[in-house]
Structures are given as structure tokens and as C-alpha cells.
PDB file of C-alpha atoms and ligand atoms in Angstrom:
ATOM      1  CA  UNK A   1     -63.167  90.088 102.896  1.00 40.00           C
ATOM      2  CA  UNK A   2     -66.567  91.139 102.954  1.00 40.00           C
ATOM      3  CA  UNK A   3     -67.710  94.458 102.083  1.00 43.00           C
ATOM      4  CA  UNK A   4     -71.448  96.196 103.297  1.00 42.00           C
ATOM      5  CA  UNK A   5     -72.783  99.325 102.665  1.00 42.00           C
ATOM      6  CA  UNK A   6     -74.470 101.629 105.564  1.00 42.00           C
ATOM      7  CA  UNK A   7     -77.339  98.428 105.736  1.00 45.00           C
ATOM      8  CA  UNK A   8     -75.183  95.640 106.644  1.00 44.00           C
ATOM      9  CA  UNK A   9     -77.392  92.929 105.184  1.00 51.00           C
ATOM     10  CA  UNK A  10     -76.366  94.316 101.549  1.00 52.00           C
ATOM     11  CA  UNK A  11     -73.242  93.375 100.124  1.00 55.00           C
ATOM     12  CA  UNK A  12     -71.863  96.194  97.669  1.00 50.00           C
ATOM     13  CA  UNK A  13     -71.511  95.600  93.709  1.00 50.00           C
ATOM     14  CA  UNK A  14     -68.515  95.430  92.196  1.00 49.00           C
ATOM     15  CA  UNK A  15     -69.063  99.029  90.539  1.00 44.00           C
ATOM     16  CA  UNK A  16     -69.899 100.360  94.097  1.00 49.00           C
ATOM     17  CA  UNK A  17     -66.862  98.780  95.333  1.00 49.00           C
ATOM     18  CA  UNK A  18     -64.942 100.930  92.690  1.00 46.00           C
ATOM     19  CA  UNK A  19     -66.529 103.930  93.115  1.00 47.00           C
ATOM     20  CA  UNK A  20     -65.511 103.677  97.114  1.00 41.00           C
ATOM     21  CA  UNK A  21     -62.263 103.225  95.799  1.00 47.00           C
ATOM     22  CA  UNK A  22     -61.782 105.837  92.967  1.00 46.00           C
ATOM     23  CA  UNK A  23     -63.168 108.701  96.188  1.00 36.00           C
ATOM     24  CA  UNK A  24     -60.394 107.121  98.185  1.00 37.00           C
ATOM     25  CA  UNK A  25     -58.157 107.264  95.601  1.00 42.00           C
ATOM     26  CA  UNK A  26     -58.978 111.318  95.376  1.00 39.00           C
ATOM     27  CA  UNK A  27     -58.891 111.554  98.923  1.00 32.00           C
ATOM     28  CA  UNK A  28     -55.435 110.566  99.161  1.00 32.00           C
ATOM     29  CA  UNK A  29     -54.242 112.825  96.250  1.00 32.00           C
ATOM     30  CA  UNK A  30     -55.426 115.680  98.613  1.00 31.00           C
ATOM     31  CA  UNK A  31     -52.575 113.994 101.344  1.00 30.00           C
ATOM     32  CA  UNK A  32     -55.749 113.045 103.122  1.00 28.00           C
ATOM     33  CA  UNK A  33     -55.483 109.242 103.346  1.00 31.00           C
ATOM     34  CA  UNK A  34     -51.897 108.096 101.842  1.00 31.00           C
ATOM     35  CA  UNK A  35     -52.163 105.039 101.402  1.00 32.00           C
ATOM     36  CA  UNK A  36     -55.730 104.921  99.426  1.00 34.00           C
ATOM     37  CA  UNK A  37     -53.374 106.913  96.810  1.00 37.00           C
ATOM     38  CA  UNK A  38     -51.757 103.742  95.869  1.00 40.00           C
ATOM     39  CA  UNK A  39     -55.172 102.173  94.742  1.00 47.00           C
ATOM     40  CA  UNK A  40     -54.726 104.599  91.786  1.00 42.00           C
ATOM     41  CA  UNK A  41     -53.190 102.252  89.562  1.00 41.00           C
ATOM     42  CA  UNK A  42     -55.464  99.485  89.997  1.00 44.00           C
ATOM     43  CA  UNK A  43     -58.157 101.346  87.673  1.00 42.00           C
ATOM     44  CA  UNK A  44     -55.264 102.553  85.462  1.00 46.00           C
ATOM     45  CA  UNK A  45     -53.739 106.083  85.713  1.00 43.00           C
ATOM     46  CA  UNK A  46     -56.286 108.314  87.341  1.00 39.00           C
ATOM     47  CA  UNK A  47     -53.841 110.986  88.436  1.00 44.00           C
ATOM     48  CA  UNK A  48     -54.038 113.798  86.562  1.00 45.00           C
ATOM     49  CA  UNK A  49     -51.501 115.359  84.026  1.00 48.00           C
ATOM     50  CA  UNK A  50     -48.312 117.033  85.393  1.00 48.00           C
ATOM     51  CA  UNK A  51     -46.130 118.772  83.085  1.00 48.00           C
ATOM     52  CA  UNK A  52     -43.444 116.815  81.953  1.00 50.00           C
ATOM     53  CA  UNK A  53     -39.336 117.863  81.860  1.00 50.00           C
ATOM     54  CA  UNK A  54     -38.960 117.027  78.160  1.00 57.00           C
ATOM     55  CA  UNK A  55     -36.968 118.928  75.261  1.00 60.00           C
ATOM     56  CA  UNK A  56     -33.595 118.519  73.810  1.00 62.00           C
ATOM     57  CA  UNK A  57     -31.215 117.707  76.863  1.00 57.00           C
ATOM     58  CA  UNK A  58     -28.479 119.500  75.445  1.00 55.00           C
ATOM     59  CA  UNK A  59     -30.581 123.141  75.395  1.00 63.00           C
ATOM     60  CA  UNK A  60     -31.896 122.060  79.373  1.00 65.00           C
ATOM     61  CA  UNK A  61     -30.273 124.131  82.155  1.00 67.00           C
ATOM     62  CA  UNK A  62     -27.000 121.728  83.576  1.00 76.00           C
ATOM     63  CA  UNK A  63     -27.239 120.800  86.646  1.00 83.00           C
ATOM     64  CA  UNK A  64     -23.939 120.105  88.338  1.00 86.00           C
ATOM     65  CA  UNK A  65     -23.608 116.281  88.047  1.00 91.00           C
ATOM     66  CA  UNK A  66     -26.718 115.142  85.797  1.00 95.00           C
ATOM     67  CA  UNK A  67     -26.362 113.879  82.631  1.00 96.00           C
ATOM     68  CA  UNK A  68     -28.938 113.769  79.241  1.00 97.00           C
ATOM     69  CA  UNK A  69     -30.365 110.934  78.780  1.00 97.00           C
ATOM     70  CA  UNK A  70     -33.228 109.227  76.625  1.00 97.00           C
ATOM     71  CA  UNK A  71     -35.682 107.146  77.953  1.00 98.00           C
ATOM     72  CA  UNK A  72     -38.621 105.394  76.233  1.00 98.00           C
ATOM     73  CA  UNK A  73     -41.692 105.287  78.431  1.00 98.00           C
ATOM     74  CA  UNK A  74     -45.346 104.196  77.504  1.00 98.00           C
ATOM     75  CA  UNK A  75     -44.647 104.353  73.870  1.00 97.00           C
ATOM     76  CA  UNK A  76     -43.363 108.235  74.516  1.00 98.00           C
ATOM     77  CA  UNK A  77     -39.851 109.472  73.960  1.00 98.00           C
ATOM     78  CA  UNK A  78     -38.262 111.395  77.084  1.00 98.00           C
ATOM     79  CA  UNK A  79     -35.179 113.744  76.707  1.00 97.00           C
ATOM     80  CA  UNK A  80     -33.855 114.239  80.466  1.00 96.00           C
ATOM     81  CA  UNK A  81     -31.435 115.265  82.589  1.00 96.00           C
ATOM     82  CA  UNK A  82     -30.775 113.009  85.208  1.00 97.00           C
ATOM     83  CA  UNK A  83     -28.300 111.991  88.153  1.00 97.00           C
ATOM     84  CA  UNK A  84     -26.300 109.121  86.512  1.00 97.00           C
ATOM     85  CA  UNK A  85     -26.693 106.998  89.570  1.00 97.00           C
ATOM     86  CA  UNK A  86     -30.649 107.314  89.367  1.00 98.00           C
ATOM     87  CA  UNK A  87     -32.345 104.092  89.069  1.00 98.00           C
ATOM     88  CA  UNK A  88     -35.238 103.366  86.556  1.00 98.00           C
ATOM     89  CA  UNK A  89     -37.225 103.717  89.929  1.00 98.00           C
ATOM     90  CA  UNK A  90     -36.825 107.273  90.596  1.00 98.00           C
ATOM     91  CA  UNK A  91     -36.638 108.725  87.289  1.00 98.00           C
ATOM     92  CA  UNK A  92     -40.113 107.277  86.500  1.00 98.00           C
ATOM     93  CA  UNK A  93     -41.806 108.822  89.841  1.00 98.00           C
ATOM     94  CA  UNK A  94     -39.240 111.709  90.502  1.00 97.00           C
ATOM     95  CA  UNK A  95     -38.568 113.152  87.179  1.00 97.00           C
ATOM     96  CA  UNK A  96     -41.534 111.627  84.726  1.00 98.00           C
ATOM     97  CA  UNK A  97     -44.234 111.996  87.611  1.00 98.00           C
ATOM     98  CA  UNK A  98     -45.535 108.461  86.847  1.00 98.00           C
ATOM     99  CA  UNK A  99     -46.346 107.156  90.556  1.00 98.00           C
ATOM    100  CA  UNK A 100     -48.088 104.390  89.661  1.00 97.00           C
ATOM    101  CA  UNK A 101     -45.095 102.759  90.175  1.00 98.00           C
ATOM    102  CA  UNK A 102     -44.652 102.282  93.878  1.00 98.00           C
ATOM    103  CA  UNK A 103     -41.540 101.821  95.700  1.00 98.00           C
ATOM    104  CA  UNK A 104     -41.497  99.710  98.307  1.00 98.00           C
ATOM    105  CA  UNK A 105     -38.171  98.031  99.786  1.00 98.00           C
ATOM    106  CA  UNK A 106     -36.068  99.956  97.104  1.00 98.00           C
ATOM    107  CA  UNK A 107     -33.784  96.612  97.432  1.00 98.00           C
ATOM    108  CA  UNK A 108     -35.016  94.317  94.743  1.00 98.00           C
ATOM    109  CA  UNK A 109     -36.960  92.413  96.896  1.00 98.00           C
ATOM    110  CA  UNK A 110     -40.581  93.752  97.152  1.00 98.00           C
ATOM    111  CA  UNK A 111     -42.123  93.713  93.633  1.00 98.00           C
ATOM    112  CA  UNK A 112     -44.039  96.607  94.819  1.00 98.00           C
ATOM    113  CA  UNK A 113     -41.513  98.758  91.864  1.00 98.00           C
ATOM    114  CA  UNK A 114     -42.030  96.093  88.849  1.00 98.00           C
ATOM    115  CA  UNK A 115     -42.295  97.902  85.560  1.00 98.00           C
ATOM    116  CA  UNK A 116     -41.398  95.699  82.021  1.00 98.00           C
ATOM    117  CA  UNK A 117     -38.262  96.731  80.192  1.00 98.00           C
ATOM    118  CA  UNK A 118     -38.643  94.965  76.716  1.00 98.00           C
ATOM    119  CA  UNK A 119     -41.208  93.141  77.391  1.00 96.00           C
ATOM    120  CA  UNK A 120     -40.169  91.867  80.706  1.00 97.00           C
ATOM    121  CA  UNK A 121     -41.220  92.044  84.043  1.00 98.00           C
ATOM    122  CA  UNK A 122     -38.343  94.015  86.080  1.00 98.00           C
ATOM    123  CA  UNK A 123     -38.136  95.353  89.734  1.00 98.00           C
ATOM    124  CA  UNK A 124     -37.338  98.679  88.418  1.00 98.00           C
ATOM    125  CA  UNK A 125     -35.302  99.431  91.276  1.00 98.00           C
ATOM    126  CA  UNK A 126     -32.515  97.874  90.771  1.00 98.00           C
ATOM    127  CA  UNK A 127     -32.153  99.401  87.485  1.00 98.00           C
ATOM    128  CA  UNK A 128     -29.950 102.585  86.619  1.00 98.00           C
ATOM    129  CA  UNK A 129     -31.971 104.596  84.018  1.00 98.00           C
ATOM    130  CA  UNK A 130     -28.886 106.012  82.134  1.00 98.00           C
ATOM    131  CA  UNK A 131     -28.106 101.697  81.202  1.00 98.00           C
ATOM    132  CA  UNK A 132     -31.673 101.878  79.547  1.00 98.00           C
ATOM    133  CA  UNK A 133     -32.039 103.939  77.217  1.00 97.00           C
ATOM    134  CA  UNK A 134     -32.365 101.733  74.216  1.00 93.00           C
ATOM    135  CA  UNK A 135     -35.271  99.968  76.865  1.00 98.00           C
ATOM    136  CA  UNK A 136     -39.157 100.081  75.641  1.00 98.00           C
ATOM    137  CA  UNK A 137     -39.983 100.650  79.608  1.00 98.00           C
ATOM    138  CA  UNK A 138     -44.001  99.921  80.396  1.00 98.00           C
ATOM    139  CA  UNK A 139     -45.083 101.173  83.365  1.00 98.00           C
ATOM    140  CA  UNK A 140     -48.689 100.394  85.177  1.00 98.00           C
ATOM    141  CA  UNK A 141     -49.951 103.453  83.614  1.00 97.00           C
ATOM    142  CA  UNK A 142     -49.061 102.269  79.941  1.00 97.00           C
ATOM    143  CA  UNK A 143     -51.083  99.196  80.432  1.00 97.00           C
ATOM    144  CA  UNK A 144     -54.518 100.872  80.091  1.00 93.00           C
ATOM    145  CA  UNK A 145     -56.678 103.678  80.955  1.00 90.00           C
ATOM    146  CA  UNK A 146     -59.842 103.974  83.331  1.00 89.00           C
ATOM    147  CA  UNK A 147     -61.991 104.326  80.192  1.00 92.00           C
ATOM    148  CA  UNK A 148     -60.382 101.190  78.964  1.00 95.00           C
ATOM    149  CA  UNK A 149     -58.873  98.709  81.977  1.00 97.00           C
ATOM    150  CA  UNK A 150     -56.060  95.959  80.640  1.00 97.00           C
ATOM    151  CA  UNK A 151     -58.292  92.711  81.298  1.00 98.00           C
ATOM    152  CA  UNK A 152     -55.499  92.372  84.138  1.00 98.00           C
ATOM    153  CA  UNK A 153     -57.127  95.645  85.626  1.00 98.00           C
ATOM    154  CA  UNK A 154     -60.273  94.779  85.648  1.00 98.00           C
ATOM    155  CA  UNK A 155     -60.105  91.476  86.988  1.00 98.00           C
ATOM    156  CA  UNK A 156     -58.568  92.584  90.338  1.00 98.00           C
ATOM    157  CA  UNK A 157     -60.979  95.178  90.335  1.00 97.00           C
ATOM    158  CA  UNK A 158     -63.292  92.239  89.550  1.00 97.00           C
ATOM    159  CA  UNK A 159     -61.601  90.145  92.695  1.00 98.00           C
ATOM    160  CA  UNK A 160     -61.525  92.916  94.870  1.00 97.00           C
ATOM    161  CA  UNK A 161     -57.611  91.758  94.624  1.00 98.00           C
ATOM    162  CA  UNK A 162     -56.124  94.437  96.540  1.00 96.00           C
ATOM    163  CA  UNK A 163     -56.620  96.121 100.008  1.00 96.00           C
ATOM    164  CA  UNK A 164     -54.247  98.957 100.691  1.00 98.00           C
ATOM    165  CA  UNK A 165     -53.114  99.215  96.869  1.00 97.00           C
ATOM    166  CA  UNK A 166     -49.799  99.680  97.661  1.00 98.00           C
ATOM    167  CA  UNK A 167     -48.457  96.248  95.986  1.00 98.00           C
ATOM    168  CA  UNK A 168     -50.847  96.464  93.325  1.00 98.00           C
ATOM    169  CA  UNK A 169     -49.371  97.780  90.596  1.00 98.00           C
ATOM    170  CA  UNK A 170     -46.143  95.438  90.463  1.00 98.00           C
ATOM    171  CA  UNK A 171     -48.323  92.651  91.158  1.00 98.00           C
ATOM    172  CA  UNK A 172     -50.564  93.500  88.209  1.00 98.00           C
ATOM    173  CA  UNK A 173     -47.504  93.953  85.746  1.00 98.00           C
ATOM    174  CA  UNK A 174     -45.690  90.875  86.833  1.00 98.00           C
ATOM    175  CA  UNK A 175     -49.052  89.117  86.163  1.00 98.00           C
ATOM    176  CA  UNK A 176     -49.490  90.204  82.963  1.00 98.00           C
ATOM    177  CA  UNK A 177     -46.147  89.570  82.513  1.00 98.00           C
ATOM    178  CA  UNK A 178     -46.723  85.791  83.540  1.00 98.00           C
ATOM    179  CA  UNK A 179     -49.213  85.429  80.471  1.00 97.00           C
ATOM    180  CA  UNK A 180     -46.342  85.295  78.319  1.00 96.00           C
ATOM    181  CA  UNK A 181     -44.332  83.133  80.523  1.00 97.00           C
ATOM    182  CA  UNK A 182     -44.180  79.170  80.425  1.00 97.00           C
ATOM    183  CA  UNK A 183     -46.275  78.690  84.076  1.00 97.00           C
ATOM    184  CA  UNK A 184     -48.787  75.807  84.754  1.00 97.00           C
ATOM    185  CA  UNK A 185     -52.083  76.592  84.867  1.00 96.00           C
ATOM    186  CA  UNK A 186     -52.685  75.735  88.264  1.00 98.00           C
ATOM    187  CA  UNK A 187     -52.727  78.295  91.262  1.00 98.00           C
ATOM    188  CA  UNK A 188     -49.986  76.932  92.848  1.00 98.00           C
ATOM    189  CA  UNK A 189     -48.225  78.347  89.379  1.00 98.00           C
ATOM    190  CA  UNK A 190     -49.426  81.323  89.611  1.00 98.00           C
ATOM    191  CA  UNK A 191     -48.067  82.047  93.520  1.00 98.00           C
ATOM    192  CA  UNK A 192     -44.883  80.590  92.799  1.00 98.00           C
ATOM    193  CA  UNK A 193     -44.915  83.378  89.583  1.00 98.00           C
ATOM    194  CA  UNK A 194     -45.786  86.415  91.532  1.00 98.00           C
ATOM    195  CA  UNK A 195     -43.964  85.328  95.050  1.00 98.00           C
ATOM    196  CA  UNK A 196     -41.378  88.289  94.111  1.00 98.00           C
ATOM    197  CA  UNK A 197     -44.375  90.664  94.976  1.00 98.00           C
ATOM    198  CA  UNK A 198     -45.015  90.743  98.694  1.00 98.00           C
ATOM    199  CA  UNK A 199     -48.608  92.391  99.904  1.00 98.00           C
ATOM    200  CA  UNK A 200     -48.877  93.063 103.229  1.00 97.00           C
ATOM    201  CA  UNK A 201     -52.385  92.898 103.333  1.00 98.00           C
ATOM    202  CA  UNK A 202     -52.382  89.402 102.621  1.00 97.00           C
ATOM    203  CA  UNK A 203     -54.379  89.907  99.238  1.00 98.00           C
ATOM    204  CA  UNK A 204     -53.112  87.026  98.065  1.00 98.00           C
ATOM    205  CA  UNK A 205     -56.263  84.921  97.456  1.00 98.00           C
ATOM    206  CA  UNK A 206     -58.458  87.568  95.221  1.00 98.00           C
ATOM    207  CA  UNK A 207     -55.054  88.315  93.764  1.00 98.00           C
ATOM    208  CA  UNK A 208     -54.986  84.650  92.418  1.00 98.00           C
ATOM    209  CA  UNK A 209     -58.338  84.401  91.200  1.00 98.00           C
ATOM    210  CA  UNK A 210     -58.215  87.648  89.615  1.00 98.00           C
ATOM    211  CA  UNK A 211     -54.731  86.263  87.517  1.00 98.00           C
ATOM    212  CA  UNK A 212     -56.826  83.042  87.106  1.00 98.00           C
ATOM    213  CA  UNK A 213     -59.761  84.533  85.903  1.00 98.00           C
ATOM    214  CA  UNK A 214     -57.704  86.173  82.326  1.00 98.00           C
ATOM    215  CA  UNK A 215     -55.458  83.269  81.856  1.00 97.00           C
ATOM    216  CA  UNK A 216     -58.521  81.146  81.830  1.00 94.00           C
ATOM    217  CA  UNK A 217     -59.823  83.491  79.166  1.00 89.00           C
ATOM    218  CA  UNK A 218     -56.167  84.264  77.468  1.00 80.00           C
TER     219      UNK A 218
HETATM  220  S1  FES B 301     -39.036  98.662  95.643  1.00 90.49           S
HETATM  221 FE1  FES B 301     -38.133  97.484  94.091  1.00 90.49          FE
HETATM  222  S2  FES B 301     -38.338  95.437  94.776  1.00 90.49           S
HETATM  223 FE2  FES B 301     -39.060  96.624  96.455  1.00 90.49          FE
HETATM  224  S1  FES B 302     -52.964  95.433  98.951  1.00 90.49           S
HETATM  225 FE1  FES B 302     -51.847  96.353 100.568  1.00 90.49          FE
HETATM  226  S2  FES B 302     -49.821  95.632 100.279  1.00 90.49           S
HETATM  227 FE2  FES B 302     -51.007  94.497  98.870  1.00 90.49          FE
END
């Protein structure tokens, strides 16, 4: 879709296309526009630093019904108290305050929540945290950093390959996670790989050519 500034006849740049989106990214931090919130991820983890519930689990205040658990997250060790029944899901945006993770249908059959758990792309909603806590769990904010983008990043910033930003995240880490999975190189592959994450703005095109555009440089 094409993009103009105030003069119609000029198209943006790429970089003023980003900077459009990093303000609307702020804007909806301040509850102002929700959804433009969810474009966070796509230039990394821009939200800022929230303290964290960490600390040996069995000195933490009991809460009727949680239980400690530990949970390995971007490389960093987490000591928690959770609900047993929580799912990876929750725990991530409720209790770590990563919310680059969005969730979506919260039934497995979105994409919207996919994180990797060893490696491998997983809709983290369907997983119960306490079950994982031998995981390595990467999350879209463990993937790179606005100063430095995973190539991934950058080339749907590149492809302008999301609208709303709400899918954009678990598309992102199930593509990345197709670079290490036996696909085709054609884009046919490459829809069939990421058809588990539904976008409602019908991003789909730019989303392709952004995947295409790093595996043809993988
Ligand atoms: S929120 Fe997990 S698949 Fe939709
Ligand atoms: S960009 Fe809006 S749902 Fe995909």
C-alpha cells in the first residue's frame, strides 16, 4: 500500500516510514492508539524496562495456589511464582512484562503468540509454563534490539510487511524459524510455512518478500 507524506506526489523513505511508526508505537504506550502498540516489536523491543518479579521463589511471598518455578527467557534466568495452570503465554506478558508477544485467539490457532522453545517455533499459548522449565524460550524481544534489528526485523521494516502490527511478531519468529526448516525456496513455500499466522490486515504480500528477501541472502 502506498504511503505519502503531507505532498502527495512524494512517496516516504523507508526511514520515514519507521519513524511514523516508532511515534505510533509511543503513542499507543500512552493508551492513545492501541493497536499502533503492537508495531513495537517489529523494530525489536522498544518498550521500556519494567521491573522484573525475580529472586529465589522459595523467599517470595506465597500466594495461595502459585507455585515456583524457573523459566529461561532471552538467555536470562527467571525465579517465579506462578499459577500452575498459566500458559507460557501469560507468564511472558503477565508476569515477565515481555508484550512483544501478542495474544491473539489464545486457542492455538492464530500465530499471533509464537515464541521458540528450543529452538522451535511454538504458539506459546498452548503451552503451560510450569512443563518448561528446562525450555531455552526466545521471545520477539530476544531476537534483536532497535540499535541492532535481526535481518528478519529489518526486512519487514524494509517491506513495509506489517499494517496494524498486531501479527507481527509471531509472524517474524516463525519466519526466522523457517530458515532452519527444510522449505522450498519458492513463495508458495514460504505461505504454506507461515499459514499458522493469520494477519488481518492482509499483509501477506510485503510479509513474503520481506521472508524472501533474508533467505535469498541466508
Ligand atoms: S494466541 Fe496463540 S495461536 Fe492465537
Ligand atoms: S499487520 Fe495487522 S494483523 Fe497483521
Amino acid at each position: 500500500m502506498a504511503e505519502h507524506t503531507d505532498d502527495a506526489s512524494k512517496p516516504l523513505t523507508s526511514l520515514e516510514k519507521l519513524s511514523r511508526r516508532s511515534f505510533l508505537s509511543r503513542a499507543g504506550a500512552m493508551g492513545v492508539a492501541t493497536a499502533a502498540a503492537t508495531v513495537a516489536p517489529v523494530v525489536a523491543s522498544a518498550e521500556p524496562e519494567r521491573p522484573q518479579p525475580q529472586g529465589d521463589p522459595a523467599a517470595m511471598p506465597e500466594t495461595p495456589g502459585t507455585i515456583p518455578i524457573t523459566l529461561k527467557v532471552n538467555g536470562e534466568t527467571h525465579q517465579l511464582r506462578i499459577d500452575p495452570r498459566a500458559t507460557v503465554l501469560d507468564t511472558l506478558r503477565e508476569t515477565l512484562h515481555l508484550t512483544g508477544t501478542k495474544k491473539g485467539c489464545d486457542h492455538g490457532q492464530c500465530g499471533a503468540c509464537t515464541v521458540h522453545v528450543d529452538g522451535r517455533r511454538a504458539n506459546s499459548c498452548l503451552l503451560l509454563a510450569a512443563m518448561h522449565q528446562k525450555a531455552e524460550i526466545t521471545t520477539i524481544e530476544g531476537l534483536g534490539t532497535p540499535q541492532k534489528m535481526h535481518p528478519m526485523q529489518a526486512a519487514f521494516v524494509e517491506h513495509d510487511g506489517y499494517q496494524c502490527g498486531y501479527c507481527t511478531s509471531g509472524q517474524i519468529m516463525s519466519a526466522v524459524a523457517m530458515l532452519h526448516e527444510p522449505w522450498g525456496d519458492t513463495d508458495t513455500d514460504v505461505k504454506e510455512a507461515l499459514s499458522g499466522n493469520i494477519c488481518r490486515c492482509g499483509a501477506y504480500p510485503n510479509i513474503v518478500a520481506a521472508v524472501q528477501s533474508v533467505r535469498r541472502h541466508a
